[in-house]
Short mmCIF file of C-alpha atoms in Angstrom, two decimals:
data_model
loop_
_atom_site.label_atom_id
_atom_site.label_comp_id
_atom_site.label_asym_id
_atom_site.label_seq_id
_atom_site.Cartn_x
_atom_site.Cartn_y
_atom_site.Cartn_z
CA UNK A 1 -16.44 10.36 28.57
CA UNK A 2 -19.94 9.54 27.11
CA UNK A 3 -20.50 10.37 23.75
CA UNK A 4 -23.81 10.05 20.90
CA UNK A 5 -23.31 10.55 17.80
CA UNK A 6 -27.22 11.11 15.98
CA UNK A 7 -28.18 10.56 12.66
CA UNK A 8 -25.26 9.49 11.60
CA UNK A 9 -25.08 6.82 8.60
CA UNK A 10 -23.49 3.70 10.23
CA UNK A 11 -21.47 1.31 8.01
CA UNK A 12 -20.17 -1.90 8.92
CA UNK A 13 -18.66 -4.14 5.93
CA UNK A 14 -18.22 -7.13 8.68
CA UNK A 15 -22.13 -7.38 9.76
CA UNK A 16 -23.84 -5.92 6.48
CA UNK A 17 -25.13 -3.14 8.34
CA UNK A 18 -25.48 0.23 6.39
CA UNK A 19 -28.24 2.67 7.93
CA UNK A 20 -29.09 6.32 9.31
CA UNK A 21 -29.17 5.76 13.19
CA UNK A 22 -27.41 6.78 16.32
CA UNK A 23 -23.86 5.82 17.93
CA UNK A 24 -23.16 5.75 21.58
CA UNK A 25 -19.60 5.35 23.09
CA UNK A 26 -18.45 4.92 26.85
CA UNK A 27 -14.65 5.02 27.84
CA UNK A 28 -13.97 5.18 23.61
CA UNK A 29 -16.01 2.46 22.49
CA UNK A 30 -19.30 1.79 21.04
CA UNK A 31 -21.64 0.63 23.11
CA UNK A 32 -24.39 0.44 21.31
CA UNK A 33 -26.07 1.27 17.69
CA UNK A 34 -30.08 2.73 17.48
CA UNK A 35 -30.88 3.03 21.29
CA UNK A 36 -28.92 4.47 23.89
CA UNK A 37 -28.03 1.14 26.79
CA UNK A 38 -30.19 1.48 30.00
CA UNK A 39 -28.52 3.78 32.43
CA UNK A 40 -26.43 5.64 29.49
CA UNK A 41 -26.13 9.41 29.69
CA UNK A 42 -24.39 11.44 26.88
CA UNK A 43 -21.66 14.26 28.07
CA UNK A 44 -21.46 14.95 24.64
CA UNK A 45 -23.28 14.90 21.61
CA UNK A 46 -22.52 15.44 17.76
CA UNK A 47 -24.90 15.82 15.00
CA UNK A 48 -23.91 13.00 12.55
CA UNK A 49 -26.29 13.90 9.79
CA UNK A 50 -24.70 13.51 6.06
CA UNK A 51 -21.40 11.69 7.60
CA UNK A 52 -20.60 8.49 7.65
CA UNK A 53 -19.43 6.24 10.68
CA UNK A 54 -17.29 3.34 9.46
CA UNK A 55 -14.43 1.16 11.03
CA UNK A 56 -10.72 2.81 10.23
CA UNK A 57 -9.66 1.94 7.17
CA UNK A 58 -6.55 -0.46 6.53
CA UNK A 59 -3.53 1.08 4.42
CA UNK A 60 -0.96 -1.66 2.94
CA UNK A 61 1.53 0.90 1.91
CA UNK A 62 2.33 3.83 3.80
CA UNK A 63 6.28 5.08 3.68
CA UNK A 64 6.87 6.80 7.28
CA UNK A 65 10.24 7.57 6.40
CA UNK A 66 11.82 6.97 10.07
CA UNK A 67 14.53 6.29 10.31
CA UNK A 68 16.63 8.38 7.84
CA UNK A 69 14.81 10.50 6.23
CA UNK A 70 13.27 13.23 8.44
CA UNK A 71 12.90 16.02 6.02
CA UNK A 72 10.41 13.67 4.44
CA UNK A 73 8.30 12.63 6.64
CA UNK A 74 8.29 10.69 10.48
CA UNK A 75 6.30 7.98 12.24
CA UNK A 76 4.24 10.82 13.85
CA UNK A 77 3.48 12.76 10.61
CA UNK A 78 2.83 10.50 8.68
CA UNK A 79 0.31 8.64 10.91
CA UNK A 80 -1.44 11.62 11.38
CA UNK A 81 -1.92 12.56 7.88
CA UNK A 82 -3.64 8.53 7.36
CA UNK A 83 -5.57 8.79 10.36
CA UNK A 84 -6.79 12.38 9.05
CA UNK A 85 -8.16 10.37 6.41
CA UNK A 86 -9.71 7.58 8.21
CA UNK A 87 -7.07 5.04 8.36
CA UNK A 88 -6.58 3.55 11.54
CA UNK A 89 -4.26 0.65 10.78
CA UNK A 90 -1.46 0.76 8.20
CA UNK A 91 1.31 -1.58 7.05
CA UNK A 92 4.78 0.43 6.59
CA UNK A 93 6.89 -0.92 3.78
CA UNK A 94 10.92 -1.12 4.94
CA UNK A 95 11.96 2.02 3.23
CA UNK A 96 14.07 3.22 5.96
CA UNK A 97 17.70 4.21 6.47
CA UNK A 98 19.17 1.54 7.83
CA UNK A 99 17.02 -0.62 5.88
CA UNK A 100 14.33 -2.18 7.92
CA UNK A 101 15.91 -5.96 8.29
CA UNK A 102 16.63 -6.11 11.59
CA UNK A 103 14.78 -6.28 14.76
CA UNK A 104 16.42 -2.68 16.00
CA UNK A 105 14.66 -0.94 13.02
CA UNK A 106 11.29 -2.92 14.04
CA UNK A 107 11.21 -1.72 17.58
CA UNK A 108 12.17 1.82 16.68
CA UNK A 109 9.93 2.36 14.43
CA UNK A 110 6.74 0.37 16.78
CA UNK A 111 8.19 2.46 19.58
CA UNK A 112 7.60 5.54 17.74
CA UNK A 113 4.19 4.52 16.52
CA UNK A 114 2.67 3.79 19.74
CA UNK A 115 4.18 7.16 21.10
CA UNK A 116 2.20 9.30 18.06
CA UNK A 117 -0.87 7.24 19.32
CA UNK A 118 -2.55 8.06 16.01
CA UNK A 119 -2.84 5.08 14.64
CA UNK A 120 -1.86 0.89 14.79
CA UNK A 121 1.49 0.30 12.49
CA UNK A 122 2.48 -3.21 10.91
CA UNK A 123 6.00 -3.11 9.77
CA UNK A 124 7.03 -5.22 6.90
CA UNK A 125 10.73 -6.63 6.94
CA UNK A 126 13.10 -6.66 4.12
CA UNK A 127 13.46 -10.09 2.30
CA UNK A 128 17.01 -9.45 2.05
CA UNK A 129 19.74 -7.56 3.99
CA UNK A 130 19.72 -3.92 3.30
CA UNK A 131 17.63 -4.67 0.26
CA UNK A 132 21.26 -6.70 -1.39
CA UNK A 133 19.39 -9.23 -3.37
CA UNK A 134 21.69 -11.97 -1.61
CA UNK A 135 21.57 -12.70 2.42
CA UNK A 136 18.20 -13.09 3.53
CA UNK A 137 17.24 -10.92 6.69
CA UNK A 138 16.43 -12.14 10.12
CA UNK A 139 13.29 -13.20 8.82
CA UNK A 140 12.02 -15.23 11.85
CA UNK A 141 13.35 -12.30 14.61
CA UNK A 142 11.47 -9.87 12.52
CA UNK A 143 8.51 -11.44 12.62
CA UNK A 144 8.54 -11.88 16.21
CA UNK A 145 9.43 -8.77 16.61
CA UNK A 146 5.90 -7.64 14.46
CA UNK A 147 6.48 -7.77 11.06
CA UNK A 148 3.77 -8.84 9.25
CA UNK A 149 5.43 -9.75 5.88
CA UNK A 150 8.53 -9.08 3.76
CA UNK A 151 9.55 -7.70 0.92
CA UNK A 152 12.34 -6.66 -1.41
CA UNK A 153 10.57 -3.80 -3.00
CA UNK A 154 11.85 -3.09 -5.99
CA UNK A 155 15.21 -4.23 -5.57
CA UNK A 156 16.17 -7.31 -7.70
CA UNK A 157 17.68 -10.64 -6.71
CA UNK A 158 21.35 -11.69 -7.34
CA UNK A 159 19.66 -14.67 -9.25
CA UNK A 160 16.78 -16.41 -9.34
CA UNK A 161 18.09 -19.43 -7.33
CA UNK A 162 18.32 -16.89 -4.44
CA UNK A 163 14.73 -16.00 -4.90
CA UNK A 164 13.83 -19.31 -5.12
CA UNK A 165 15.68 -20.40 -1.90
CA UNK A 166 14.26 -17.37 -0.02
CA UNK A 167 10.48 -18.34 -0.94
CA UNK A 168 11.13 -21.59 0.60
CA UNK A 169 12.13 -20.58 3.61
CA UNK A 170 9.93 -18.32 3.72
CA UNK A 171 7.17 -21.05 3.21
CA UNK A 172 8.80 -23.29 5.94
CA UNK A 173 7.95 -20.60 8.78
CA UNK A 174 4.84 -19.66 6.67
CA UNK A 175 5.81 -16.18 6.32
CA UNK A 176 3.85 -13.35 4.08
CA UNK A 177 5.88 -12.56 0.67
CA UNK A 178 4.80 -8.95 -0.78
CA UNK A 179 6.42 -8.60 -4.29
CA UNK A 180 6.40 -5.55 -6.43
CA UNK A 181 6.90 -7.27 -9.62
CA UNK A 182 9.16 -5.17 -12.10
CA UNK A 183 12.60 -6.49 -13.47
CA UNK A 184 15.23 -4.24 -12.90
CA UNK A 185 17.21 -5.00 -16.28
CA UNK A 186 13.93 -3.84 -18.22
CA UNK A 187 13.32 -0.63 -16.20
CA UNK A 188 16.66 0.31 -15.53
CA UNK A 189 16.96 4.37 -16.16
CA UNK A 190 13.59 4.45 -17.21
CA UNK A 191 11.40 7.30 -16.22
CA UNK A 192 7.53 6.65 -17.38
CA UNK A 193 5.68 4.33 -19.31
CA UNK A 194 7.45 2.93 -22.48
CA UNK A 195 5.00 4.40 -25.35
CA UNK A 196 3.43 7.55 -27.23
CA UNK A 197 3.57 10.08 -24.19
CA UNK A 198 7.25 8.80 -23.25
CA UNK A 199 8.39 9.29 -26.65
CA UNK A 200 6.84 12.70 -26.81
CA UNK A 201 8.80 13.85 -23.68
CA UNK A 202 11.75 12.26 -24.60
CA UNK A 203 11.55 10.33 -21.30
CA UNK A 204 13.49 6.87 -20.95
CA UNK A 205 10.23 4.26 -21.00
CA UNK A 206 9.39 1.51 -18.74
CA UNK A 207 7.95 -1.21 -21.00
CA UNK A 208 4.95 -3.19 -19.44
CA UNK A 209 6.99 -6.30 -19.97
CA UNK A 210 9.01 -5.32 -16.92
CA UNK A 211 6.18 -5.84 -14.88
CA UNK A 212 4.80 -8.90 -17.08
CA UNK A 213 7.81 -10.74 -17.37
CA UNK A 214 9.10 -10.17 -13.27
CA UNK A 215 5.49 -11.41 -12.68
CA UNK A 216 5.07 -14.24 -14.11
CA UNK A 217 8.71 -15.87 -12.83
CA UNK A 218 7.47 -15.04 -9.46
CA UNK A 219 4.00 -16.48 -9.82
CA UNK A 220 6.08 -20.19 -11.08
CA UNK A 221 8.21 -19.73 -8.01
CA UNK A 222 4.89 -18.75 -5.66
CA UNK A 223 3.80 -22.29 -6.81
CA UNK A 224 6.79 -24.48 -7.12
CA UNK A 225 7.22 -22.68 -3.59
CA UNK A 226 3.93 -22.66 -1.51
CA UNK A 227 4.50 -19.76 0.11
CA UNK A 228 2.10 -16.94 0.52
CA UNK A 229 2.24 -14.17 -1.35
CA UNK A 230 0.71 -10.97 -2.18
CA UNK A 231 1.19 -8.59 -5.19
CA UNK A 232 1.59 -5.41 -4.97
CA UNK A 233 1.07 -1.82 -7.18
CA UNK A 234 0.19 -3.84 -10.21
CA UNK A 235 0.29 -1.07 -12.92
CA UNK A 236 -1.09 -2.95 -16.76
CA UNK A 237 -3.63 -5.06 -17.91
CA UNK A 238 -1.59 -7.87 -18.97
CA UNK A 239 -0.27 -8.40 -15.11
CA UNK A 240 -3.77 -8.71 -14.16
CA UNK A 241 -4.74 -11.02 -15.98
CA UNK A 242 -1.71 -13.14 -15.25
CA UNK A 243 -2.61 -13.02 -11.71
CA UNK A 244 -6.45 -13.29 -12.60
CA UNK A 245 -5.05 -16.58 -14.30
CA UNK A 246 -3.25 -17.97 -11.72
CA UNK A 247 -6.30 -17.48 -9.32
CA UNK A 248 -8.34 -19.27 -11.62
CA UNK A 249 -6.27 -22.24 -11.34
CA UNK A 250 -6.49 -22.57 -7.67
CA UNK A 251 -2.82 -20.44 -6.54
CA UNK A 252 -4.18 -18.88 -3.36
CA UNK A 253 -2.31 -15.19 -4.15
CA UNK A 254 -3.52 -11.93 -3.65
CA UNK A 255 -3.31 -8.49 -4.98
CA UNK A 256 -3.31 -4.85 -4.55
CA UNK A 257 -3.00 -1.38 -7.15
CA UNK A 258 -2.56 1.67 -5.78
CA UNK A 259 -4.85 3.97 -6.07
CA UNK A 260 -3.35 6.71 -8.15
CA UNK A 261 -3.04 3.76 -10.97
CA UNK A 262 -6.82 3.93 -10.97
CA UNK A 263 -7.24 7.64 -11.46
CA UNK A 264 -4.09 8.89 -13.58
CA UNK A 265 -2.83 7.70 -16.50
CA UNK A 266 0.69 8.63 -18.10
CA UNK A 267 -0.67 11.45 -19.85
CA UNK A 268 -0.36 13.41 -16.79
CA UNK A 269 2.84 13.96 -17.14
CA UNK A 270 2.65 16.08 -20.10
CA UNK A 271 4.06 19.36 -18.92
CA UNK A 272 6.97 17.15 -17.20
CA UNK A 273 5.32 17.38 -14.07
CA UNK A 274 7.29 15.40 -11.39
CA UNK A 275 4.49 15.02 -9.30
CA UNK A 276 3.28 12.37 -10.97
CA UNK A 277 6.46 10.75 -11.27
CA UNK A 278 5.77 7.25 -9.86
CA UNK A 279 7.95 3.54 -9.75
CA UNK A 280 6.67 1.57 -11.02
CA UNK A 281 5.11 4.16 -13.45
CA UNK A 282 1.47 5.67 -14.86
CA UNK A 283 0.52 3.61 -17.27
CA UNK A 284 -2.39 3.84 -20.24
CA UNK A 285 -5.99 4.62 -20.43
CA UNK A 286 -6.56 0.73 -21.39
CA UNK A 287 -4.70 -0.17 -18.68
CA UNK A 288 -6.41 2.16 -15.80
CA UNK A 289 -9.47 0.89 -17.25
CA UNK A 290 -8.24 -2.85 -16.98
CA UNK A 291 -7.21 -2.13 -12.94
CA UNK A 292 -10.91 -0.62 -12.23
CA UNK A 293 -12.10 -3.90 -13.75
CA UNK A 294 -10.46 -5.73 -12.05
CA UNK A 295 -11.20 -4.56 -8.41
CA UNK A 296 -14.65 -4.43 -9.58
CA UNK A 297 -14.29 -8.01 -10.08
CA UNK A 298 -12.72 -9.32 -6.81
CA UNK A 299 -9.31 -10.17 -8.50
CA UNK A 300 -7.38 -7.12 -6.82
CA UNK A 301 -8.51 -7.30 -3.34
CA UNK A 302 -7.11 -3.59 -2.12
CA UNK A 303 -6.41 -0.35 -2.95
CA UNK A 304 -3.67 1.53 -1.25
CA UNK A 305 -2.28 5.01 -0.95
CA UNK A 306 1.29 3.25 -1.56
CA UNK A 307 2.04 6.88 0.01
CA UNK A 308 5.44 8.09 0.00
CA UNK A 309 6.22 11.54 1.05
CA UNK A 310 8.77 13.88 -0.02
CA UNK A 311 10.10 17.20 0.76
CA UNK A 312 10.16 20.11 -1.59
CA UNK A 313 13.36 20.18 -3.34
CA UNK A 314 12.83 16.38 -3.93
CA UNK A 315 10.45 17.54 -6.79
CA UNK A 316 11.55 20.96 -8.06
CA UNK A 317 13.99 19.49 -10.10
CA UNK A 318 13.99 18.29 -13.62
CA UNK A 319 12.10 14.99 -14.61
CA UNK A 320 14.88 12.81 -14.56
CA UNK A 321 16.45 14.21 -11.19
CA UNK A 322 13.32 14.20 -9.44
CA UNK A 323 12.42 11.40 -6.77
CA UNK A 324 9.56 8.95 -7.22
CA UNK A 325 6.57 8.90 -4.97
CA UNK A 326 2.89 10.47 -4.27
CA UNK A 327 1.81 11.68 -0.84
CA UNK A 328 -1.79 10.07 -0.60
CA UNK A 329 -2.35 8.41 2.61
CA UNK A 330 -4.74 11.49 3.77
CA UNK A 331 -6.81 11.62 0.61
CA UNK A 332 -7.55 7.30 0.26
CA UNK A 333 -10.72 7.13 1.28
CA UNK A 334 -12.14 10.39 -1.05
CA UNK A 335 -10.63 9.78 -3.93
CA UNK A 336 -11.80 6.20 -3.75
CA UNK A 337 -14.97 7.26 -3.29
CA UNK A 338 -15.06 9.64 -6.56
CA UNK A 339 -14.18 6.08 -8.59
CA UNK A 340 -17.76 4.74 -7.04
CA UNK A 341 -18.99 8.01 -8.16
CA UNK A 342 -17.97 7.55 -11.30
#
């Protein structure tokens, strides 16, 4: 099928080009931008004025939650609900039940994806079998397989020397490390932010040196290491500007927030509303302001949905019984754009 799209605004971040002008597509491609190719005849045409035509966007985090956890959520589902929103690529984080560390889990779950059709799916492997913190996955098998990178979420490791060991050979095949940076010892049982609105609730806090302290020991090992690695959800000011740091002094890492970090603080949960209950949590007005900065800035290089679906009864539940986790893959690219509004 032909199609032209007129009077559309037509974005592309890759050539610069942002202006009011026509689309045509043959066979589900563009063909050309402004004038319609020689010989081209439209069998359909849309009126594109006040939208915007952009490339799909690119999602790190999206939770499909397949396998295991169907009354969540499933490859299908969930890739509809990001491509609904204009994501046509997303990375799914290893979530799954059985954990996503083998190659069987891989090729399920890329099976699935290509059979929804809705959009392209990157898994990323486990760093460490069924999240243990001690035997590291089939790292190399999972990345032929597709992976794109590994993780171990926020799961910790049985000791640093493990970590350390894991980075290396991680490095040697020159792997992609995603770390969510939060010590387990400081967070354990806690529930929000450690500070006023915590207190108030009478909610177990999360102090920001969980994050701080987990960050920096991975940042040494990054370096002693060589490996690359990416940071992800970053939550308070202070980890930014350790990572801002260690980009200043050459260490080639990257980093990403999610995007309900830029737009909620802890004071939404006030009221004990669960569905704001996030890990790692909502954290101050200083530090939502610090994250804006910072992607202002170039030192956070993404903003994902870091979505993670849940069923009903999963959140009508008391605070402390509820489960962690936003839905937000569909609503990415609107809410990002109120922050440029604002």
């Amino acid at each position: 099928m032909t199609i032209s799209i007129r009077g559309a605004r037509v974005i592309d971040p890759a050539s610069g080009l942002d202006q009011v002008g026509d689309l045509h597509i043959e066979a589900g491609k563009i063909v050309a931008i402004g004038a319609a190719p020689a010989g081209f005849s439209a069998q359909k045409t849309l009126d594109g004025a006040g939208l915007v035509a952009a490339p799909g966007l690119v999602d790190l985090s999206v939770a499909l939650r397949e396998p295991g956890y169907g009354r969540k959520g499933n490859v299908e589902s969930e890739t509809r609900a990001a491509a609904a929103g204009g994501t046509t690529s997303l990375c799914c984080p290893p979530y799954t039940r059985p954990v996503l560390d083998t190659p069987a889990v891989a090729e399920l779950i890329l099976d699935r994806a290509r059979e929804a059709g809705n959009a392209k799916v990157y898994p990323i492997g486990a760093l460490t079998r069924g999240f243990g913190g001690e035997q590291l996955s089939e790292l190399v098998a999972l990345r032929d397989t597709g992976c794109v990178a590994f993780t171990n979420g926020l799961h910790g490791f049985a000791s640093n020397r493990i970590l350390r060991r894991a980075l290396e050979y991680a490095a040697t095949f020159d792997l992609t490390v995603i770390f969510t940076s939060q010590d387990t010892d400081l967070a354990e049982g806690g529930l929000a932010h450690e500070g006023p609105t915590a207190s108030f609730l009478g909610l177990a806090g999360i102090p920001e040196t969980a994050e701080t302290v987990a960050l920096a020991r991975n940042l040494l090992l990054v370096e002693q290491s060589g490996v690359r690695a990416h940071f992800s959800q970053l939550t308070s000011a202070r980890g930014i500007e350790l990572v801002a740091q260690a980009q200043a002094r050459g260490l080639p890492v990257t980093c990403d927030v999610a995007l309900y970090q830029l737009i909620l603080t802890d004071e939404a949960l006030v009221g004990f509303s669960s569905l704001y209950h996030v890990q790692p949590p909502l954290r101050t007005r200083a530090d939502r302001e610090a994250l804006r900065e910072a992607v202002k800035s170039g030192v956070v290089q993404a903003i994902a949905s870091h979505h993670q679906p849940h069923e009903a009864d999963a959140k009508n539940a008391p605070f402390a019984a509820t489960e962690p986790g936003i839905s937000g893959a569909e609503l990415l690219l609107p809410l990002a754009m109120t922050l440029v509004q604002d």
